[in-house]
Short mmCIF file of C-alpha atoms in Angstrom, two decimals:
data_model
loop_
_atom_site.label_atom_id
_atom_site.label_comp_id
_atom_site.label_asym_id
_atom_site.label_seq_id
_atom_site.Cartn_x
_atom_site.Cartn_y
_atom_site.Cartn_z
CA MET A 1140 69.31 -158.45 -184.37
CA PRO A 1141 66.48 -156.09 -183.29
CA GLY A 1142 63.67 -155.50 -185.73
CA ILE A 1143 63.10 -152.29 -187.67
CA ARG A 1144 60.17 -151.25 -185.47
CA GLU A 1145 62.17 -151.78 -182.30
CA LEU A 1146 65.11 -149.80 -183.70
CA ARG A 1147 62.76 -146.99 -184.79
CA ASP A 1148 61.29 -146.81 -181.27
CA ARG A 1149 64.76 -146.70 -179.75
CA VAL A 1150 65.79 -143.85 -182.07
CA LYS A 1151 62.66 -141.94 -181.10
CA GLY A 1152 63.36 -142.49 -177.39
CA VAL A 1153 66.99 -141.37 -177.67
CA LYS A 1154 65.93 -138.25 -179.59
CA ASN A 1155 63.52 -137.37 -176.77
CA ILE A 1156 66.31 -137.79 -174.23
CA GLN A 1157 68.60 -135.66 -176.38
CA GLN A 1158 66.04 -132.85 -176.35
CA ILE A 1159 65.90 -133.03 -172.54
CA THR A 1160 69.68 -132.99 -172.10
CA ARG A 1161 70.02 -130.10 -174.55
CA ALA A 1162 67.40 -128.12 -172.61
CA MET A 1163 69.09 -128.93 -169.29
CA LYS A 1164 72.40 -127.74 -170.71
CA MET A 1165 70.85 -124.40 -171.68
CA VAL A 1166 69.27 -123.99 -168.23
CA ALA A 1167 72.56 -124.83 -166.50
CA SER A 1168 74.37 -122.36 -168.74
CA ALA A 1169 71.98 -119.55 -167.76
CA ARG A 1170 72.25 -120.41 -164.06
CA LEU A 1171 76.03 -120.63 -164.33
CA HIS A 1172 76.18 -117.08 -165.68
CA LYS A 1173 74.22 -115.78 -162.68
CA ALA A 1174 76.16 -117.86 -160.14
CA GLN A 1175 79.49 -116.83 -161.67
CA GLN A 1176 78.52 -113.17 -161.44
CA GLN A 1177 77.67 -113.56 -157.74
CA LEU A 1178 80.92 -115.39 -157.12
CA LEU A 1179 83.11 -112.81 -158.84
CA GLU A 1180 81.48 -110.07 -156.78
CA ALA A 1181 82.05 -111.92 -153.49
CA ARG A 1182 85.60 -113.20 -154.05
CA PRO A 1183 87.58 -109.94 -153.49
CA TYR A 1184 85.75 -109.11 -150.26
CA ALA A 1185 86.10 -112.66 -148.91
CA ALA A 1186 89.82 -112.78 -149.72
CA LYS A 1187 90.54 -109.40 -148.16
CA LEU A 1188 88.50 -110.13 -145.03
CA CYS A 1189 90.21 -113.50 -144.60
CA ASP A 1190 93.67 -111.98 -144.94
CA MET A 1191 92.89 -109.15 -142.51
CA ILE A 1192 91.35 -111.43 -139.87
CA ARG A 1193 94.30 -113.83 -139.98
CA GLN A 1194 96.75 -110.98 -139.57
CA LEU A 1195 94.78 -109.55 -136.65
CA ALA A 1196 94.42 -112.94 -134.98
CA GLY A 1197 98.16 -113.50 -135.31
CA HIS A 1198 98.77 -110.43 -133.13
CA ALA A 1199 96.19 -111.33 -130.49
CA PRO A 1200 96.42 -113.95 -127.73
CA ALA A 1201 94.33 -117.08 -128.16
CA GLU A 1202 92.56 -116.38 -124.87
CA CYS A 1203 90.93 -113.21 -126.15
CA HIS A 1204 88.22 -115.04 -128.14
CA PRO A 1205 86.64 -118.54 -128.00
CA LEU A 1206 87.10 -119.07 -131.74
CA LEU A 1207 90.88 -118.85 -131.31
CA ARG A 1208 91.08 -121.50 -128.60
CA VAL A 1209 91.67 -125.17 -129.35
CA CYS A 1210 90.16 -128.02 -127.35
CA GLU A 1211 92.67 -130.79 -128.06
CA GLN A 1212 90.52 -133.55 -126.54
CA ALA A 1213 87.55 -132.82 -128.81
CA PRO A 1214 87.09 -134.51 -132.21
CA GLU A 1215 87.39 -132.69 -135.51
CA ALA A 1216 84.45 -131.55 -137.63
CA TRP A 1217 84.24 -131.82 -141.41
CA VAL A 1218 81.74 -129.67 -143.28
CA VAL A 1219 81.05 -131.00 -146.79
CA LEU A 1220 79.11 -129.19 -149.51
CA ALA A 1221 77.21 -131.32 -152.03
CA SER A 1222 74.33 -130.68 -154.42
CA ASP A 1223 70.62 -131.29 -153.97
CA LYS A 1224 70.23 -132.75 -157.47
CA GLY A 1225 72.17 -135.17 -159.65
CA LEU A 1226 72.99 -135.21 -163.35
CA CYS A 1227 76.14 -133.18 -162.73
CA GLY A 1228 78.85 -135.72 -163.54
CA GLY A 1229 81.40 -136.39 -160.81
CA PHE A 1230 80.68 -133.12 -158.99
CA ASN A 1231 79.71 -134.76 -155.69
CA ALA A 1232 82.10 -137.70 -155.85
CA GLN A 1233 85.39 -135.98 -154.94
CA PRO A 1234 84.37 -134.06 -151.78
CA LEU A 1235 82.21 -136.89 -150.44
CA GLN A 1236 84.86 -139.54 -151.06
CA ARG A 1237 87.49 -137.33 -149.46
CA VAL A 1238 85.47 -137.04 -146.26
CA GLY A 1239 84.67 -140.75 -146.47
CA ARG A 1240 88.39 -141.57 -146.49
CA VAL A 1241 88.95 -139.31 -143.48
CA LEU A 1242 86.25 -141.17 -141.55
CA ALA A 1243 87.62 -144.57 -142.61
CA GLU A 1244 91.18 -143.70 -141.54
CA ALA A 1245 90.24 -142.01 -138.24
CA PRO A 1246 91.01 -143.83 -134.96
CA ALA A 1247 88.01 -145.48 -133.36
CA GLY A 1248 88.09 -143.34 -130.24
CA LYS A 1249 88.22 -139.99 -132.04
CA LEU A 1250 85.89 -140.24 -135.02
CA PRO A 1251 85.30 -136.85 -136.69
CA GLU A 1252 81.82 -135.40 -136.83
CA VAL A 1253 80.29 -134.52 -140.19
CA LEU A 1254 78.07 -131.61 -141.17
CA VAL A 1255 76.43 -132.05 -144.58
CA LEU A 1256 74.91 -129.45 -146.88
CA GLY A 1257 73.04 -130.89 -149.86
CA ARG A 1258 70.66 -133.82 -150.35
CA LYS A 1259 73.20 -135.89 -152.30
CA GLY A 1260 75.62 -135.65 -149.38
CA VAL A 1261 72.90 -136.68 -146.92
CA ASP A 1262 72.05 -139.72 -149.07
CA PHE A 1263 75.74 -140.66 -149.38
CA PHE A 1264 76.35 -140.77 -145.64
CA ARG A 1265 73.12 -142.61 -145.00
CA ARG A 1266 74.22 -145.32 -147.43
CA THR A 1267 77.60 -145.59 -145.72
CA GLY A 1268 76.02 -145.82 -142.27
CA VAL A 1269 77.36 -142.47 -140.99
CA LYS A 1270 74.99 -140.26 -139.01
CA PRO A 1271 75.94 -136.60 -139.58
CA PHE A 1272 75.94 -134.15 -136.70
CA ARG A 1273 73.76 -131.77 -138.76
CA GLU A 1274 72.08 -131.97 -142.16
CA TRP A 1275 70.81 -129.23 -144.45
CA ALA A 1276 69.12 -129.89 -147.80
CA GLY A 1277 66.77 -128.33 -150.31
CA PHE A 1278 68.22 -124.81 -150.22
CA TRP A 1279 70.50 -124.61 -153.27
CA GLN A 1280 67.75 -123.46 -155.62
CA ASP A 1281 67.10 -120.37 -153.44
CA LEU A 1282 70.56 -119.95 -151.92
CA ASN A 1283 71.03 -116.67 -150.05
CA TRP A 1284 72.97 -115.14 -147.16
CA HIS A 1285 70.42 -116.45 -144.65
CA HIS A 1286 71.65 -120.02 -145.18
CA ALA A 1287 75.31 -119.09 -144.57
CA ASN A 1288 74.30 -117.09 -141.50
CA LEU A 1289 72.25 -119.97 -140.07
CA VAL A 1290 74.86 -122.70 -140.66
CA GLY A 1291 77.76 -120.43 -139.64
CA GLN A 1292 76.08 -119.50 -136.36
CA GLU A 1293 75.62 -123.16 -135.42
CA MET A 1294 79.27 -123.87 -136.24
CA ILE A 1295 80.42 -120.88 -134.16
CA GLU A 1296 78.35 -121.87 -131.13
CA ALA A 1297 79.48 -125.52 -131.23
CA PHE A 1298 83.18 -124.66 -131.64
CA ALA A 1299 83.07 -121.97 -128.94
CA ALA A 1300 81.50 -124.54 -126.60
CA GLY A 1301 84.52 -126.83 -127.12
CA ARG A 1302 82.70 -129.50 -129.13
CA TRP A 1303 85.38 -129.61 -131.87
CA SER A 1304 89.12 -129.14 -132.01
CA LYS A 1305 89.10 -128.11 -135.67
CA VAL A 1306 86.56 -127.38 -138.41
CA THR A 1307 87.49 -128.19 -142.02
CA LEU A 1308 85.38 -127.21 -145.01
CA VAL A 1309 85.33 -129.45 -148.13
CA TYR A 1310 83.76 -128.18 -151.34
CA ASN A 1311 84.25 -127.79 -155.09
CA ARG A 1312 85.99 -124.59 -156.15
CA PHE A 1313 84.96 -123.07 -159.46
CA LYS A 1314 87.97 -122.49 -161.70
CA SER A 1315 86.34 -122.39 -165.12
CA ALA A 1316 83.35 -123.78 -166.97
CA LEU A 1317 85.40 -126.92 -167.65
CA VAL A 1318 87.38 -127.28 -164.40
CA GLN A 1319 86.11 -127.70 -160.83
CA GLU A 1320 88.56 -128.50 -158.06
CA ALA A 1321 87.74 -130.22 -154.77
CA VAL A 1322 89.48 -128.35 -151.92
CA SER A 1323 89.75 -128.64 -148.13
CA GLU A 1324 90.08 -125.47 -146.05
CA GLN A 1325 90.53 -125.12 -142.31
CA MET A 1326 87.96 -122.66 -140.97
CA LEU A 1327 88.41 -122.93 -137.21
CA PRO A 1328 90.61 -122.24 -135.43
CA LEU A 1329 92.06 -119.67 -137.80
CA PRO A 1330 95.08 -121.05 -139.67
CA PRO A 1331 98.29 -119.06 -139.18
CA ALA A 1332 98.78 -116.01 -141.37
CA ASP A 1333 101.31 -115.95 -144.17
CA THR A 1334 104.81 -114.99 -143.11
CA GLN A 1335 105.34 -112.78 -146.12
CA PRO A 1336 106.12 -109.09 -145.45
CA LEU A 1337 103.08 -106.85 -145.20
CA GLY A 1338 104.75 -103.67 -146.43
CA ARG A 1339 104.65 -100.85 -143.90
CA TYR A 1340 101.69 -102.39 -142.02
CA ARG A 1341 103.59 -104.96 -139.99
CA GLU A 1342 102.33 -104.19 -136.50
CA PHE A 1343 98.79 -103.49 -135.31
CA GLU A 1344 97.52 -101.37 -132.46
CA PHE A 1345 94.03 -102.32 -131.32
CA GLU A 1346 91.49 -99.65 -130.49
CA PRO A 1347 89.45 -100.32 -128.42
CA ASP A 1348 91.17 -103.70 -127.79
CA ALA A 1349 91.83 -107.00 -129.56
CA ALA A 1350 89.03 -108.88 -127.77
CA GLU A 1351 86.31 -106.44 -128.83
CA ILE A 1352 87.51 -106.20 -132.42
CA LEU A 1353 87.82 -109.95 -132.85
CA ALA A 1354 84.46 -110.50 -131.15
CA ALA A 1355 82.89 -108.45 -133.95
CA LEU A 1356 84.99 -109.70 -136.85
CA LEU A 1357 85.58 -113.41 -136.21
CA PRO A 1358 81.91 -114.49 -136.50
CA ARG A 1359 81.64 -112.43 -139.67
CA TYR A 1360 84.78 -114.11 -141.01
CA VAL A 1361 83.33 -117.60 -140.42
CA LYS A 1362 80.01 -116.76 -142.05
CA MET A 1363 81.64 -114.96 -144.97
CA SER A 1364 84.03 -117.86 -145.57
CA LEU A 1365 81.08 -120.24 -145.63
CA TRP A 1366 79.10 -117.94 -147.93
CA HIS A 1367 82.05 -117.72 -150.31
CA ALA A 1368 82.36 -121.54 -150.34
CA LEU A 1369 78.63 -121.87 -151.03
CA LEU A 1370 78.91 -119.54 -154.02
CA GLU A 1371 81.96 -121.43 -155.29
CA SER A 1372 80.10 -124.73 -154.97
CA LYS A 1373 76.97 -123.41 -156.65
CA ALA A 1374 78.90 -122.10 -159.66
CA ALA A 1375 80.93 -125.33 -159.86
CA GLU A 1376 77.73 -127.42 -159.76
CA GLN A 1377 76.15 -125.55 -162.66
CA ALA A 1378 79.39 -125.78 -164.66
CA ALA A 1379 79.60 -129.53 -163.99
CA ARG A 1380 75.95 -130.02 -164.95
CA MET A 1381 76.36 -127.99 -168.14
CA GLN A 1382 79.39 -130.07 -169.11
CA ALA A 1383 77.65 -133.37 -168.23
CA MET A 1384 74.55 -132.47 -170.26
CA ASP A 1385 76.71 -131.37 -173.19
CA ASN A 1386 78.48 -134.74 -173.14
CA ALA A 1387 75.14 -136.54 -172.83
CA THR A 1388 73.74 -134.64 -175.82
CA ASP A 1389 76.77 -135.56 -177.92
CA ASN A 1390 76.57 -139.19 -176.84
CA ALA A 1391 72.88 -139.27 -177.71
CA GLY A 1392 73.71 -137.96 -181.18
CA GLU A 1393 76.26 -140.72 -181.67
CA MET A 1394 73.77 -143.33 -180.47
CA ILE A 1395 71.12 -142.02 -182.84
CA GLY A 1396 73.60 -142.33 -185.71
CA ASP A 1397 74.49 -145.92 -184.77
CA LEU A 1398 70.85 -146.93 -184.38
CA THR A 1399 69.90 -145.28 -187.68
CA LEU A 1400 72.69 -147.17 -189.44
CA LYS A 1401 71.48 -150.46 -187.95
CA MET A 1402 67.90 -149.64 -188.95
CA ASN A 1403 68.95 -148.88 -192.54
CA ARG A 1404 70.93 -152.11 -192.71
CA ALA A 1405 67.98 -154.08 -191.39
CA ARG A 1406 65.66 -152.43 -193.93
CA GLN A 1407 68.13 -153.14 -196.74
CA ALA A 1408 68.43 -156.77 -195.67
CA MET A 1409 64.64 -157.12 -195.58
CA ILE A 1410 64.29 -155.59 -199.08
CA THR A 1411 67.04 -157.86 -200.43
CA ARG A 1412 65.35 -160.91 -198.92
CA GLU A 1413 61.99 -159.96 -200.42
CA ILE A 1414 63.55 -159.40 -203.87
CA ALA A 1415 65.24 -162.80 -203.62
CA GLU A 1416 61.92 -164.41 -202.72
CA VAL A 1417 60.18 -162.75 -205.68
CA VAL A 1418 62.91 -163.80 -208.10
CA GLY A 1419 62.86 -167.32 -206.72
CA SER A 1420 59.08 -167.52 -207.08
CA ALA A 1421 59.25 -166.25 -210.66
CA GLU A 1422 61.89 -168.83 -211.58
CA ALA A 1423 59.79 -171.58 -210.06
CA VAL A 1424 56.72 -170.52 -212.06
CA MET A 1425 58.71 -170.36 -215.32
CA ALA A 1426 60.18 -173.78 -214.68
#
């Protein structure tokens, strides 16, 4: 059994860790509030733009814009969003493992290409021996529209050049402070629009023409979809980190209680042993 001094040092160390996890929880909570506010402001616009673009693309021929064409011989591309930092529970595990399974199950002659955003994702694929097509890291702390614009433009140019047959985005969607859901969304080519009735707006007339309108809107759709996913992932990361640090703080409290109990028992045993030695010595002297 560890000695009293060793147990006291362990209690002190766990208390220090508990202070750190409690502080990290408070920081994550503050960042979550800001990220959630950004997300709630962007969601309606992203949803409406996505719905409108899909409806427009459904009434336009695939030949009118490169982002509507499909190169069947080309491989697929998977864009995965991960965090730059750890200590956020299983936040990175689900999207990275999902893409890992896709790569493992893909036929040898048509292996998908991977685009990774986030240092943890870059490290994951390096460990598994996969070389991503593109890597971006170190931007989550100062995330802004410039990052979505830069990454989206590279995706648009590569897909328009026929490098990929399909682009799928994998990220964590923020549902609540306690729930984050890993989702996969097809970005390019545009998935078919819903077949539900659209009220009185069922047919579209293009002015000037479909090619010009889609040339202006489709790149914006891709970049906005990516920006929305980045905001979802950022809010989900902070929520996951807040929850992980809360659990760590509680676990540290339980460990402190267990160690304190062991320390008290060890002290009591030492006092009892000393009393027994004193009594035994006194009896020996009297005898």
